[in-house]
Amino acid sequence: MHKLFSVISIFLLVLSTTTLNVEAQLQGNYPPLDTPPPPVASWTALVDQTKLPKAPVRTAVEAPCPTTDKFCVWTCTTCTRPDTDFTFCPNKGDWALTYDDGPTNNTLKVLDALNARGLKATFFVIGSRVFENPQILKQIVDAGHQVGVHTWSHTPLTTQTTEEIIAEVKWTEMAIKQAVNLTPKWFRAPQGDIDDRVRGILKQLGYSIAFWNHDTNDWMTTTDPTFDLKWIPANFTIWVQNTTATTGFASLEHDAFNKSSSMAEAAMDIVLKANFKPQSVAVCLGDKQPYVENVTLPPSNFNGQNGASTGAAGQNGTSTGTTGQIYGSTGTGTDGQSHGSTGKDTGGQSYGTIGTGTSGQNNVVSTGIVTEKNLLLEIVCGLIMMILGFIGTI
């Protein structure tokens, strides 16, 4: 009898644990994760394609660039457009902290460090990760941080058709809306891969575009065994020494990965110690409506107390420039040296851096489970385990 109780208890424990793992997923039908999602006719119709620049679809982001950059291809010339593109904070002393590719469990380390210091940042999230981890996205929003769109599959956009780009944006937008009841108006392209056609699409969809002027290239911690984590704080240490800049800065890090996220705390402290004021992109730019919904984002609280955003649905919580330090590539910039690469950095040295569719698609998959039902099941399983344990002692 004791063996039977033990077997039943183990089964219920496994069932409860499994429930905890699946409850994170969103409800509804979504495309396969990490692959370009299917276009939806009603979303495609939102963009007047006759008004888009005729930039060609590229075969690959690494494809040879044209001699003359007529379409402002960032991945060819780091070209930006002041009417649509954010590159750095306009006010001297401000520093936009931005993090890409989450949310994942590694995001929690970055969140803890930000919240402990009362800092606000911007997280550009991948739709596939939002589907998997909506509860982490909610923690980001509840703490008053900004959320932006970073596509569904992280595919370079200049290699996609207009219909595919719209789908990348709208599927991610839909997942964010379902997870936290917000619709972002800020977008960051994977690898910064944007041209004037992509800009035209995003502008018609109501998005502003976020770049950066200080790139840690910390994503290389997942692909390059020679990448030294110490390069990340070393670069921040050099960047904060640029006291002659007449504007603020914006840095790019990645919260999705274990090694890169582990360096975020040190980077924050370097920026703070140099008396810069870290903020989200929206706050440093003075954007009072970073979402379609009426939500106001709080500034950082440098006394270490967390602020919360206020607005609809009870949520808590433009310049040109060059980019630098492109690790192992031939990126260009101005005024600086770069160690361990052939790129140049702006302003100093850098170390080692380099709605659901109705169009009838039938390849959307994955269904989520309601969190409340899962919580009830966990409670029931726990009670049954306690009763069985008590009976087993009689």
XYZ file of C-alpha atoms in Angstrom:
394
model
C 0.000 0.000 0.000
C 2.844 2.379 0.837
C 4.376 1.724 -2.604
C 1.053 2.526 -4.270
C 0.824 5.823 -2.398
C 4.400 6.654 -3.381
C 3.730 5.951 -7.061
C 0.561 8.073 -7.031
C 2.360 10.919 -5.239
C 5.189 10.886 -7.779
C 2.676 10.940 -10.648
C 0.852 13.926 -9.181
C 4.130 15.751 -8.585
C 5.150 15.241 -12.220
C 1.720 16.391 -13.384
C 1.935 19.542 -11.272
C 5.463 20.330 -12.506
C 4.437 19.803 -16.124
C 1.569 22.208 -15.583
C 3.966 24.842 -14.316
C 6.009 24.498 -17.491
C 3.150 24.816 -19.962
C 1.112 27.451 -18.194
C 3.478 30.131 -19.473
C 2.404 29.750 -23.067
C -0.154 32.041 -24.617
C -3.591 30.853 -25.595
C -4.703 30.605 -29.189
C -3.199 29.687 -32.527
C 0.232 31.050 -33.350
C 2.778 30.240 -36.075
C 5.632 27.787 -35.512
C 8.279 29.353 -33.335
C 11.434 30.921 -34.768
C 10.367 30.618 -38.401
C 8.971 33.396 -40.612
C 5.235 33.522 -39.893
C 2.524 33.345 -42.571
C 1.174 36.595 -44.026
C -2.405 37.516 -43.163
C -4.419 39.310 -45.841
C -6.080 41.783 -43.463
C -2.684 42.812 -42.093
C -1.090 43.081 -45.538
C -3.884 45.451 -46.561
C -2.762 47.919 -43.868
C 0.201 48.953 -46.036
C -0.147 50.794 -49.347
C 2.667 49.139 -51.248
C 2.483 51.662 -54.081
C 3.949 54.243 -51.694
C 6.958 52.144 -50.679
C 10.460 52.815 -52.020
C 11.488 50.260 -54.635
C 14.425 48.842 -52.708
C 15.120 45.303 -53.930
C 14.704 42.272 -51.695
C 18.233 41.145 -50.865
C 19.291 37.512 -51.180
C 21.141 37.625 -47.846
C 22.151 40.230 -45.321
C 25.779 39.381 -46.170
C 25.177 39.939 -49.907
C 27.405 42.496 -51.645
C 26.206 46.042 -51.152
C 25.600 48.432 -54.049
C 28.258 51.010 -54.824
C 25.784 53.789 -54.124
C 23.432 53.354 -51.185
C 20.236 54.824 -52.665
C 17.967 53.146 -50.107
C 19.836 53.848 -46.843
C 20.651 50.207 -46.056
C 21.892 50.200 -42.470
C 23.686 46.862 -42.799
C 25.671 48.265 -45.728
C 26.525 51.805 -44.616
C 24.985 52.273 -41.133
C 22.747 54.854 -42.790
C 19.856 56.231 -40.709
C 16.951 58.592 -41.413
C 16.246 61.336 -38.854
C 12.487 61.318 -39.458
C 12.054 57.656 -38.451
C 15.234 56.439 -36.738
C 16.369 56.863 -33.121
C 20.104 56.377 -32.622
C 20.928 58.070 -29.314
C 19.328 60.141 -26.572
C 19.200 63.806 -27.584
C 20.100 65.226 -24.163
C 23.647 65.168 -22.849
C 24.013 62.820 -19.894
C 21.093 60.546 -20.791
C 21.789 56.914 -21.632
C 19.208 54.588 -23.161
C 19.719 51.029 -21.925
C 18.261 48.596 -24.468
C 18.094 44.802 -24.440
C 17.203 42.470 -27.312
C 15.955 38.945 -28.061
C 14.026 38.100 -24.878
C 12.080 37.464 -22.854
C 13.773 34.366 -21.441
C 14.679 33.207 -17.958
C 17.953 35.115 -18.395
C 15.917 38.311 -18.649
C 15.135 37.954 -14.951
C 18.770 38.646 -14.036
C 18.684 41.896 -15.974
C 15.324 42.837 -14.473
C 16.556 42.221 -10.936
C 19.602 44.416 -11.506
C 17.566 47.234 -13.071
C 14.875 47.146 -10.413
C 17.368 47.090 -7.546
C 18.819 50.353 -8.868
C 15.514 51.986 -9.768
C 16.488 52.064 -13.445
C 14.212 51.863 -16.482
C 15.175 50.315 -19.807
C 13.717 49.209 -23.138
C 13.309 45.548 -24.080
C 12.878 44.689 -27.751
C 11.192 41.306 -27.666
C 10.891 38.448 -30.143
C 7.363 37.178 -30.684
C 8.385 33.540 -30.357
C 9.874 34.282 -26.930
C 6.771 36.216 -25.877
C 4.665 33.164 -26.760
C 6.887 31.024 -24.525
C 7.348 33.478 -21.650
C 4.458 35.940 -21.365
C 4.750 35.983 -17.574
C 8.297 37.389 -17.870
C 7.060 40.043 -20.279
C 4.454 40.983 -17.693
C 7.194 41.431 -15.095
C 8.987 43.791 -17.485
C 5.857 45.870 -17.992
C 4.809 45.833 -14.334
C 8.200 47.277 -13.357
C 7.692 50.251 -15.677
C 10.111 49.245 -18.430
C 9.371 49.855 -22.105
C 8.610 47.028 -24.552
C 9.211 47.151 -28.304
C 8.810 44.745 -31.219
C 11.802 42.732 -32.497
C 9.985 40.480 -35.035
C 8.610 36.973 -34.661
C 11.525 34.949 -36.063
C 14.558 37.292 -35.966
C 15.006 37.089 -39.741
C 16.895 39.923 -41.521
C 14.127 42.100 -42.909
C 15.733 43.279 -46.146
C 15.728 39.621 -47.251
C 11.949 39.325 -46.799
C 9.013 40.358 -48.944
C 6.760 43.172 -47.830
C 4.039 40.676 -46.890
C 6.503 38.699 -44.783
C 7.762 41.812 -42.960
C 4.231 42.859 -42.077
C 3.566 39.365 -40.712
C 6.748 39.458 -38.590
C 5.559 42.693 -36.987
C 1.870 41.911 -36.547
C 2.218 38.382 -35.136
C 4.629 39.760 -32.526
C 2.352 42.706 -31.860
C -0.556 40.319 -31.333
C 1.411 38.180 -28.872
C 2.467 41.245 -26.848
C -1.096 42.541 -26.794
C -2.395 39.211 -25.514
C 0.357 38.922 -22.892
C 0.270 42.430 -21.382
C -2.601 44.277 -23.108
C -0.252 46.781 -24.755
C 0.534 47.584 -28.388
C 4.075 48.958 -28.865
C 4.895 51.794 -31.237
C 8.645 51.139 -31.202
C 10.520 48.610 -33.304
C 14.063 47.307 -33.628
C 15.162 45.271 -36.627
C 17.186 42.068 -36.189
C 20.832 42.904 -36.837
C 19.719 46.480 -37.554
C 18.873 45.275 -41.061
C 16.676 48.039 -42.471
C 16.400 49.921 -45.738
C 13.929 52.542 -46.969
C 11.371 49.914 -48.031
C 11.361 48.458 -44.508
C 11.175 51.974 -43.043
C 8.180 52.718 -45.241
C 6.389 49.589 -44.072
C 7.038 50.326 -40.404
C 6.007 53.966 -40.745
C 2.668 52.974 -42.263
C 2.169 50.491 -39.413
C 2.753 53.295 -36.900
C 6.244 52.391 -35.676
C 9.349 54.385 -34.843
C 12.680 52.608 -35.310
C 15.348 52.242 -32.627
C 19.036 51.843 -33.388
C 21.962 52.479 -31.042
C 25.365 54.140 -31.082
C 27.180 51.792 -28.679
C 27.070 48.079 -29.477
C 28.510 45.520 -27.063
C 28.265 42.707 -29.629
C 27.547 40.530 -26.604
C 25.460 38.198 -28.753
C 28.769 36.733 -29.875
C 29.102 35.045 -26.490
C 26.825 32.358 -27.969
C 28.788 31.797 -31.170
C 32.418 32.843 -30.738
C 34.532 30.990 -28.145
C 37.199 33.711 -28.373
C 34.817 36.442 -27.233
C 35.984 37.657 -23.835
C 33.204 38.727 -21.462
C 35.546 41.322 -19.990
C 35.316 43.225 -23.256
C 31.764 44.270 -22.329
C 32.579 46.262 -19.155
C 35.827 47.411 -20.772
C 33.857 49.010 -23.589
C 31.427 50.693 -21.202
C 34.381 52.024 -19.214
C 35.734 53.643 -22.382
C 32.371 54.914 -23.616
C 31.578 56.786 -20.390
C 34.826 58.724 -20.733
C 33.392 60.599 -23.705
C 32.492 63.759 -21.803
C 32.705 66.019 -24.854
C 29.640 64.580 -26.575
C 26.819 67.084 -26.930
C 24.150 64.379 -26.872
C 23.393 61.281 -24.851
C 23.959 57.660 -25.850
C 22.112 54.413 -26.487
C 23.665 50.993 -25.874
C 22.696 47.580 -27.180
C 22.872 44.437 -25.031
C 21.100 41.079 -25.093
C 19.041 39.782 -22.189
C 18.199 36.466 -23.867
C 21.507 34.716 -23.273
C 23.161 33.521 -20.096
C 26.637 34.988 -20.556
C 25.565 38.322 -22.010
C 22.870 38.897 -19.394
C 25.359 38.186 -16.630
C 27.330 41.308 -17.622
C 24.376 43.708 -17.636
C 24.692 44.575 -13.946
C 28.333 45.595 -14.259
C 27.517 47.749 -17.273
C 24.751 49.560 -15.365
C 27.097 50.367 -12.501
C 29.744 51.769 -14.838
C 27.177 54.078 -16.445
C 25.816 55.175 -13.053
C 29.259 55.752 -11.548
C 30.065 58.074 -14.446
C 26.958 60.123 -13.528
C 24.976 59.266 -16.632
C 21.210 58.901 -16.319
C 20.010 55.564 -17.706
C 16.467 55.667 -19.101
C 14.190 53.870 -21.513
C 14.228 55.017 -25.138
C 10.806 56.633 -24.783
C 11.712 58.602 -21.668
C 15.078 59.844 -22.922
C 13.419 60.962 -26.160
C 10.414 62.527 -24.446
C 7.924 60.195 -26.132
C 4.746 60.474 -24.040
C 2.934 57.674 -25.873
C 5.204 54.700 -26.653
C 2.135 52.447 -26.948
C -1.129 52.750 -28.832
C -2.824 52.598 -25.440
C -2.749 55.614 -23.134
C 0.221 54.633 -20.977
C 2.868 56.912 -19.513
C 6.245 55.371 -18.734
C 8.054 56.446 -15.546
C 11.625 57.763 -15.585
C 14.373 56.045 -13.662
C 14.403 56.690 -9.941
C 18.027 57.127 -8.955
C 17.202 56.705 -5.291
C 16.655 53.056 -6.082
C 12.883 53.079 -5.715
C 10.834 51.491 -8.438
C 8.308 53.511 -10.359
C 5.313 52.121 -12.163
C 3.791 53.117 -15.451
C 0.222 54.283 -15.433
C -2.437 54.361 -18.075
C -4.969 52.279 -19.917
C -5.771 48.707 -18.965
C -4.202 49.110 -15.527
C -0.662 48.554 -16.734
C 2.092 49.112 -14.214
C 4.889 49.279 -14.222
C 15.501 61.003 -33.988
C 18.799 61.771 -35.108
C 21.381 60.475 -37.467
C 24.475 58.743 -36.233
C 26.981 56.018 -36.831
C 27.372 52.714 -35.125
C 30.649 51.186 -34.129
C 32.714 48.241 -32.948
C 31.532 45.568 -35.332
C 33.401 42.441 -34.292
C 35.190 40.537 -37.024
C 33.733 42.616 -39.853
C 34.422 45.687 -41.923
C 32.008 48.031 -40.209
C 32.778 51.726 -40.335
C 32.311 54.614 -37.976
C 34.125 57.738 -36.881
C 36.731 58.908 -34.395
C 38.048 55.870 -32.675
C 39.896 52.619 -32.633
C 38.664 49.102 -32.212
C 40.620 46.247 -30.667
C 40.191 42.789 -32.122
C 38.267 43.818 -35.244
C 38.402 45.858 -38.406
C 35.513 48.082 -37.417
C 35.704 51.553 -35.983
C 33.763 52.949 -33.070
C 32.154 56.328 -32.638
C 33.769 58.358 -29.936
C 36.459 56.095 -28.528
C 38.216 52.781 -28.458
C 36.405 49.498 -28.077
C 37.777 46.146 -27.062
C 37.229 42.980 -29.045
C 33.971 44.162 -30.462
C 33.206 44.202 -33.284
C -5.415 40.298 -33.898
C -5.842 36.818 -35.299
C -5.842 36.532 -39.116
C -8.722 35.418 -41.249
C -6.945 34.618 -44.489
C -7.349 30.878 -44.150
C -3.771 29.906 -43.347
C -3.643 26.378 -41.975
C -0.080 26.254 -40.770
C -0.538 28.074 -37.485
C 0.092 25.786 -34.565
C 0.659 25.709 -30.827
C -2.028 26.264 -28.280
C -1.572 27.571 -24.772
C -3.259 26.674 -21.506
C -5.131 29.037 -19.230
C -3.035 29.996 -16.214
C -5.943 30.053 -13.771
C -6.904 26.480 -14.615
C -3.308 25.370 -14.198
C -3.088 27.041 -10.800
C -6.251 25.254 -9.677
C -4.853 21.933 -10.873
C -1.638 22.550 -8.942
C -3.606 23.224 -5.773
C -5.733 20.088 -6.230
C -2.658 17.962 -6.897
C -0.966 19.358 -3.810
C -3.954 18.647 -1.585
C -4.277 15.090 -2.894
C -0.562 14.509 -2.260
C -0.941 15.754 1.304
C -3.930 13.495 1.945
C -2.170 10.474 0.458
C 0.891 11.239 2.512
C -1.206 11.388 5.683
C -3.007 8.118 4.840
C 0.291 6.484 4.105
C 1.455 7.153 7.640
C -1.588 5.420 9.200
